[in-house]
PDB file of C-alpha atoms in Angstrom:
ATOM      1  CA  MET A   1       0.000   0.000   0.000  1.00 42.00           C
ATOM      2  CA  HIS A   2       1.998   2.967  -1.242  1.00 42.00           C
ATOM      3  CA  HIS A   3       1.036   6.596  -0.786  1.00 49.00           C
ATOM      4  CA  GLN A   4       2.658   9.794   0.391  1.00 50.00           C
ATOM      5  CA  ARG A   5       2.701  10.380   4.133  1.00 55.00           C
ATOM      6  CA  LYS A   6       4.013  13.444   5.914  1.00 55.00           C
ATOM      7  CA  THR A   7       5.225  13.128   9.466  1.00 48.00           C
ATOM      8  CA  HIS A   8       4.899  16.800  10.403  1.00 47.00           C
ATOM      9  CA  VAL A   9       1.923  19.099  10.740  1.00 56.00           C
ATOM     10  CA  ASP A  10       1.746  22.414   8.859  1.00 67.00           C
ATOM     11  CA  ASN A  11       2.263  25.504  11.016  1.00 79.00           C
ATOM     12  CA  ASN A  12      -1.139  26.962  10.107  1.00 91.00           C
ATOM     13  CA  ILE A  13      -3.103  24.081  11.680  1.00 95.00           C
ATOM     14  CA  ALA A  14      -4.486  24.845  15.130  1.00 95.00           C
ATOM     15  CA  ALA A  15      -6.704  22.944  17.542  1.00 96.00           C
ATOM     16  CA  VAL A  16     -10.381  23.878  17.684  1.00 97.00           C
ATOM     17  CA  GLU A  17     -12.074  23.647  21.071  1.00 96.00           C
ATOM     18  CA  LEU A  18     -14.463  20.715  21.071  1.00 96.00           C
ATOM     19  CA  ALA A  19     -17.401  22.893  22.136  1.00 95.00           C
ATOM     20  CA  LYS A  20     -17.097  24.656  18.756  1.00 96.00           C
ATOM     21  CA  ALA A  21     -16.236  21.625  16.623  1.00 97.00           C
ATOM     22  CA  TYR A  22     -19.786  21.506  15.185  1.00 97.00           C
ATOM     23  CA  ARG A  23     -19.074  24.798  13.418  1.00 97.00           C
ATOM     24  CA  LEU A  24     -16.622  23.013  11.158  1.00 98.00           C
ATOM     25  CA  LEU A  25     -19.592  21.165   9.591  1.00 97.00           C
ATOM     26  CA  ASN A  26     -22.537  23.526  10.055  1.00 95.00           C
ATOM     27  CA  HIS A  27     -22.294  24.935   6.518  1.00 96.00           C
ATOM     28  CA  GLY A  28     -22.911  21.507   4.966  1.00 96.00           C
ATOM     29  CA  PRO A  29     -19.660  20.791   3.122  1.00 98.00           C
ATOM     30  CA  THR A  30     -18.736  17.695   1.206  1.00 98.00           C
ATOM     31  CA  VAL A  31     -16.270  15.829   3.421  1.00 98.00           C
ATOM     32  CA  LEU A  32     -13.458  13.341   3.099  1.00 98.00           C
ATOM     33  CA  VAL A  33     -13.659  10.320   5.397  1.00 98.00           C
ATOM     34  CA  SER A  34     -10.422   8.516   6.211  1.00 98.00           C
ATOM     35  CA  ALA A  35      -9.771   5.400   8.246  1.00 98.00           C
ATOM     36  CA  ARG A  36      -7.054   2.879   9.048  1.00 97.00           C
ATOM     37  CA  SER A  37      -7.318  -0.833   9.678  1.00 96.00           C
ATOM     38  CA  GLN A  38      -4.482  -3.326  10.078  1.00 94.00           C
ATOM     39  CA  GLY A  39      -1.979  -0.769   8.799  1.00 93.00           C
ATOM     40  CA  ILE A  40      -3.923   0.052   5.622  1.00 95.00           C
ATOM     41  CA  ASP A  41      -5.342   3.535   5.021  1.00 97.00           C
ATOM     42  CA  ASN A  42      -8.227   4.645   2.845  1.00 97.00           C
ATOM     43  CA  VAL A  43     -10.053   7.864   2.024  1.00 98.00           C
ATOM     44  CA  MET A  44     -13.494   8.386   0.488  1.00 97.00           C
ATOM     45  CA  ALA A  45     -15.748  11.365  -0.163  1.00 98.00           C
ATOM     46  CA  ALA A  46     -19.139  11.746   1.508  1.00 97.00           C
ATOM     47  CA  ALA A  47     -21.840  14.291   0.732  1.00 96.00           C
ATOM     48  CA  TRP A  48     -24.042  13.563   3.758  1.00 96.00           C
ATOM     49  CA  CYS A  49     -22.304  14.506   6.992  1.00 98.00           C
ATOM     50  CA  CYS A  50     -23.945  16.515   9.740  1.00 97.00           C
ATOM     51  CA  ALA A  51     -23.213  17.883  13.212  1.00 97.00           C
ATOM     52  CA  LEU A  52     -25.424  16.151  15.785  1.00 97.00           C
ATOM     53  CA  ASP A  53     -24.624  17.401  19.281  1.00 95.00           C
ATOM     54  CA  PHE A  54     -22.526  19.880  21.253  1.00 92.00           C
ATOM     55  CA  ALA A  55     -21.324  18.270  24.469  1.00 91.00           C
ATOM     56  CA  PRO A  56     -19.770  15.943  23.845  1.00 95.00           C
ATOM     57  CA  PRO A  57     -19.698  16.866  20.156  1.00 97.00           C
ATOM     58  CA  LYS A  58     -21.156  14.240  17.857  1.00 98.00           C
ATOM     59  CA  LEU A  59     -21.733  13.921  14.124  1.00 98.00           C
ATOM     60  CA  THR A  60     -23.432  11.625  11.639  1.00 98.00           C
ATOM     61  CA  VAL A  61     -22.203  10.446   8.261  1.00 98.00           C
ATOM     62  CA  VAL A  62     -23.759   8.176   5.642  1.00 98.00           C
ATOM     63  CA  LEU A  63     -21.367   5.490   4.353  1.00 98.00           C
ATOM     64  CA  ASP A  64     -22.310   3.059   1.602  1.00 95.00           C
ATOM     65  CA  LYS A  65     -21.962  -0.652   2.362  1.00 95.00           C
ATOM     66  CA  MET A  66     -19.721  -1.152  -0.678  1.00 93.00           C
ATOM     67  CA  THR A  67     -16.920   1.129   0.555  1.00 95.00           C
ATOM     68  CA  LYS A  68     -13.652  -0.086   2.054  1.00 95.00           C
ATOM     69  CA  THR A  69     -13.552   2.973   4.315  1.00 97.00           C
ATOM     70  CA  ARG A  70     -16.774   1.828   5.982  1.00 97.00           C
ATOM     71  CA  GLU A  71     -15.277  -1.627   6.450  1.00 97.00           C
ATOM     72  CA  PHE A  72     -12.192  -0.072   8.073  1.00 97.00           C
ATOM     73  CA  ILE A  73     -14.367   2.054  10.392  1.00 98.00           C
ATOM     74  CA  GLU A  74     -16.403  -0.975  11.452  1.00 97.00           C
ATOM     75  CA  GLN A  75     -13.144  -2.812  12.214  1.00 97.00           C
ATOM     76  CA  SER A  76     -11.265  -0.036  14.021  1.00 97.00           C
ATOM     77  CA  GLY A  77     -14.063   2.104  15.471  1.00 98.00           C
ATOM     78  CA  MET A  78     -12.149   5.261  14.538  1.00 98.00           C
ATOM     79  CA  PHE A  79     -12.077   7.669  11.591  1.00 98.00           C
ATOM     80  CA  VAL A  80     -11.408  11.236  10.492  1.00 98.00           C
ATOM     81  CA  ILE A  81     -13.824  13.664   8.873  1.00 98.00           C
ATOM     82  CA  GLN A  82     -12.077  16.433   6.968  1.00 98.00           C
ATOM     83  CA  VAL A  83     -13.291  19.413   4.958  1.00 98.00           C
ATOM     84  CA  PRO A  84     -11.630  19.523   1.531  1.00 98.00           C
ATOM     85  CA  THR A  85     -11.032  22.749  -0.366  1.00 98.00           C
ATOM     86  CA  VAL A  86     -11.652  24.009  -3.893  1.00 98.00           C
ATOM     87  CA  ALA A  87      -7.969  23.255  -4.553  1.00 97.00           C
ATOM     88  CA  GLN A  88      -8.826  19.596  -3.842  1.00 98.00           C
ATOM     89  CA  LEU A  89     -11.777  19.350  -6.236  1.00 97.00           C
ATOM     90  CA  GLN A  90     -10.225  16.673  -8.462  1.00 97.00           C
ATOM     91  CA  LEU A  91      -8.848  14.731  -5.488  1.00 97.00           C
ATOM     92  CA  THR A  92     -12.275  14.780  -3.824  1.00 97.00           C
ATOM     93  CA  HIS A  93     -14.033  13.578  -6.971  1.00 97.00           C
ATOM     94  CA  ARG A  94     -11.448  10.851  -7.553  1.00 96.00           C
ATOM     95  CA  VAL A  95     -11.513   9.364  -4.047  1.00 96.00           C
ATOM     96  CA  GLY A  96     -15.312   9.428  -4.237  1.00 94.00           C
ATOM     97  CA  SER A  97     -15.340   7.621  -7.583  1.00 93.00           C
ATOM     98  CA  GLN A  98     -12.594   5.018  -7.142  1.00 92.00           C
ATOM     99  CA  SER A  99     -12.441   2.044  -4.797  1.00 89.00           C
ATOM    100  CA  LEU A 100      -9.511   0.616  -2.881  1.00 91.00           C
ATOM    101  CA  ALA A 101     -11.025  -2.797  -3.653  1.00 86.00           C
ATOM    102  CA  ASP A 102     -10.266  -2.189  -7.340  1.00 89.00           C
ATOM    103  CA  ASP A 103      -6.947  -0.360  -7.004  1.00 88.00           C
ATOM    104  CA  ALA A 104      -4.496  -0.999  -4.171  1.00 90.00           C
ATOM    105  CA  ASN A 105      -2.733   2.259  -5.115  1.00 93.00           C
ATOM    106  CA  LYS A 106      -5.917   4.348  -5.026  1.00 95.00           C
ATOM    107  CA  LEU A 107      -4.576   7.020  -2.674  1.00 96.00           C
ATOM    108  CA  LEU A 108      -1.361   7.508  -4.625  1.00 95.00           C
ATOM    109  CA  ASN A 109      -3.225   7.629  -7.932  1.00 94.00           C
ATOM    110  CA  CYS A 110      -5.726  10.134  -6.531  1.00 95.00           C
ATOM    111  CA  GLY A 111      -2.970  12.413  -5.247  1.00 95.00           C
ATOM    112  CA  VAL A 112      -3.763  11.921  -1.555  1.00 97.00           C
ATOM    113  CA  GLU A 113      -1.074  12.951   0.917  1.00 96.00           C
ATOM    114  CA  LEU A 114      -1.560  11.845   4.523  1.00 97.00           C
ATOM    115  CA  PHE A 115      -0.079  13.091   7.764  1.00 96.00           C
ATOM    116  CA  GLU A 116      -0.118  12.048  11.402  1.00 93.00           C
ATOM    117  CA  MET A 117      -1.597  14.046  14.272  1.00 94.00           C
ATOM    118  CA  ALA A 118       0.048  13.471  17.653  1.00 92.00           C
ATOM    119  CA  GLY A 119      -1.972  11.199  19.927  1.00 94.00           C
ATOM    120  CA  HIS A 120      -4.156   9.771  17.149  1.00 95.00           C
ATOM    121  CA  ASP A 121      -3.434   6.587  15.196  1.00 95.00           C
ATOM    122  CA  LEU A 122      -5.400   7.845  12.210  1.00 97.00           C
ATOM    123  CA  PRO A 123      -4.697   9.030   8.651  1.00 97.00           C
ATOM    124  CA  PHE A 124      -5.288  12.775   8.177  1.00 98.00           C
ATOM    125  CA  VAL A 125      -5.554  14.161   4.629  1.00 97.00           C
ATOM    126  CA  ALA A 126      -3.156  17.037   3.985  1.00 97.00           C
ATOM    127  CA  GLY A 127      -4.402  20.237   2.359  1.00 97.00           C
ATOM    128  CA  CYS A 128      -7.882  20.272   3.892  1.00 98.00           C
ATOM    129  CA  SER A 129      -9.289  23.196   5.882  1.00 98.00           C
ATOM    130  CA  ALA A 130     -10.559  21.218   8.897  1.00 98.00           C
ATOM    131  CA  TRP A 131     -10.173  17.815  10.528  1.00 98.00           C
ATOM    132  CA  LEU A 132     -12.314  16.007  13.111  1.00 98.00           C
ATOM    133  CA  ALA A 133     -11.017  12.829  14.741  1.00 98.00           C
ATOM    134  CA  CYS A 134     -13.979  10.593  15.519  1.00 98.00           C
ATOM    135  CA  LYS A 135     -14.764   7.590  17.710  1.00 98.00           C
ATOM    136  CA  LEU A 136     -17.620   5.445  16.431  1.00 98.00           C
ATOM    137  CA  ILE A 137     -20.700   5.118  18.625  1.00 98.00           C
ATOM    138  CA  PRO A 138     -21.878   1.673  17.480  1.00 96.00           C
ATOM    139  CA  GLU A 139     -25.514   1.642  16.374  1.00 96.00           C
ATOM    140  CA  PRO A 140     -25.736  -1.629  14.397  1.00 95.00           C
ATOM    141  CA  ASN A 141     -29.344  -1.155  13.304  1.00 96.00           C
ATOM    142  CA  ASN A 142     -28.781   2.343  11.958  1.00 97.00           C
ATOM    143  CA  GLN A 143     -25.579   1.252  10.252  1.00 97.00           C
ATOM    144  CA  LEU A 144     -27.112  -1.805   8.615  1.00 96.00           C
ATOM    145  CA  GLN A 145     -30.520  -0.435   7.708  1.00 97.00           C
ATOM    146  CA  TYR A 146     -29.728   3.205   6.918  1.00 97.00           C
ATOM    147  CA  ASP A 147     -25.926   3.291   6.348  1.00 98.00           C
ATOM    148  CA  LEU A 148     -25.939   5.936   9.078  1.00 98.00           C
ATOM    149  CA  PHE A 149     -22.904   6.164  11.349  1.00 98.00           C
ATOM    150  CA  ILE A 150     -22.797   8.191  14.570  1.00 98.00           C
ATOM    151  CA  ALA A 151     -19.551   9.257  16.187  1.00 98.00           C
ATOM    152  CA  GLU A 152     -18.176  11.356  18.996  1.00 98.00           C
ATOM    153  CA  VAL A 153     -15.645  13.993  17.968  1.00 98.00           C
ATOM    154  CA  ILE A 154     -12.559  13.511  20.138  1.00 98.00           C
ATOM    155  CA  GLY A 155     -10.271  16.041  18.450  1.00 98.00           C
ATOM    156  CA  ALA A 156     -10.712  18.959  16.052  1.00 98.00           C
ATOM    157  CA  TRP A 157      -8.329  21.178  14.108  1.00 98.00           C
ATOM    158  CA  ALA A 158      -8.573  23.822  11.399  1.00 98.00           C
ATOM    159  CA  ASP A 159      -6.431  25.786   8.974  1.00 97.00           C
ATOM    160  CA  THR A 160      -6.113  29.192  10.618  1.00 97.00           C
ATOM    161  CA  GLN A 161      -6.026  30.885   7.207  1.00 96.00           C
ATOM    162  CA  VAL A 162      -9.731  30.113   6.854  1.00 97.00           C
ATOM    163  CA  PHE A 163     -11.067  29.183  10.332  1.00 97.00           C
ATOM    164  CA  ASN A 164     -10.024  30.973  13.504  1.00 95.00           C
ATOM    165  CA  HIS A 165     -11.529  32.374  16.717  1.00 93.00           C
ATOM    166  CA  GLY A 166     -14.338  29.840  16.321  1.00 95.00           C
ATOM    167  CA  HIS A 167     -15.525  31.054  12.902  1.00 96.00           C
ATOM    168  CA  TRP A 168     -15.018  30.466   9.182  1.00 97.00           C
ATOM    169  CA  HIS A 169     -13.546  33.401   7.264  1.00 96.00           C
ATOM    170  CA  PHE A 170     -14.145  32.362   3.650  1.00 96.00           C
ATOM    171  CA  ASP A 171     -14.628  35.982   2.527  1.00 94.00           C
ATOM    172  CA  THR A 172     -11.067  36.936   3.417  1.00 94.00           C
ATOM    173  CA  ALA A 173      -9.300  33.599   2.836  1.00 95.00           C
ATOM    174  CA  PRO A 174      -7.743  32.608  -0.505  1.00 95.00           C
ATOM    175  CA  ALA A 175     -10.449  31.496  -2.966  1.00 96.00           C
ATOM    176  CA  ASP A 176      -8.950  28.006  -3.290  1.00 97.00           C
ATOM    177  CA  LYS A 177      -9.517  27.477   0.463  1.00 97.00           C
ATOM    178  CA  ARG A 178     -13.328  27.608   0.093  1.00 97.00           C
ATOM    179  CA  SER A 179     -15.264  24.451   0.926  1.00 98.00           C
ATOM    180  CA  LEU A 180     -16.883  22.178  -1.668  1.00 97.00           C
ATOM    181  CA  HIS A 181     -20.579  21.315  -1.811  1.00 97.00           C
ATOM    182  CA  TYR A 182     -21.606  18.330  -3.933  1.00 96.00           C
ATOM    183  CA  ILE A 183     -24.815  18.436  -5.969  1.00 94.00           C
ATOM    184  CA  ALA A 184     -24.841  15.383  -8.284  1.00 93.00           C
ATOM    185  CA  GLY A 185     -23.207  13.976 -11.408  1.00 92.00           C
ATOM    186  CA  GLY A 186     -19.745  15.286 -10.597  1.00 91.00           C
ATOM    187  CA  GLN A 187     -21.001  18.853 -10.038  1.00 95.00           C
ATOM    188  CA  PHE A 188     -19.769  20.818  -7.035  1.00 96.00           C
ATOM    189  CA  TYR A 189     -20.276  24.364  -5.821  1.00 96.00           C
ATOM    190  CA  ALA A 190     -17.882  26.415  -3.706  1.00 97.00           C
ATOM    191  CA  ILE A 191     -19.297  28.145  -0.666  1.00 96.00           C
ATOM    192  CA  GLY A 192     -20.435  31.659  -1.536  1.00 92.00           C
ATOM    193  CA  GLU A 193     -20.721  35.074   0.054  1.00 90.00           C
ATOM    194  CA  SER A 194     -21.538  35.469   3.722  1.00 90.00           C
ATOM    195  CA  PHE A 195     -24.364  37.582   5.157  1.00 91.00           C
ATOM    196  CA  ASN A 196     -25.132  38.573   8.722  1.00 88.00           C
ATOM    197  CA  ALA A 197     -28.706  38.716   9.988  1.00 90.00           C
ATOM    198  CA  ASP A 198     -29.795  41.682  12.108  1.00 77.00           C
TER     199      ASP A 198
END
């Protein structure tokens, strides 16, 4: 299983307090889901991921039965949700369209670079704008019948160029740092302009 792996963390990544971790997902982005099992890593894209609770923070994600990432999560009980950027459009589409079951070099061929986060035996995808380390809350019926997985967020980080002081700053960040939002048929939108209510 060959793919690029960095051992250091970029300087612009900072921890996000868990009480505000839900804000990393509240705008409904397409996410990358990564997991590790028996020393093998995989990454897939998921369009349906949602914050669920504040304290402790929880989230839900829908994972198709055919995916290797789901299999790894069921085996290990751990995974990472990350928010990819416009700069990662092709990577996101590729990891969502290709299967590790068909190509042992999927991650390398899709241009995925992984890194380690201290204290977590999990694969983190480099270049994203946010990362949430998750511990599965087993709900076998939901998983089997609805493909719905529930997890507690045990660690959260963000790229300070686009998320800091508990808020996204897409308006002032570089355009290629905007989040992706999947529609269908390979079509994505980037997050747009922000507005403040009275």
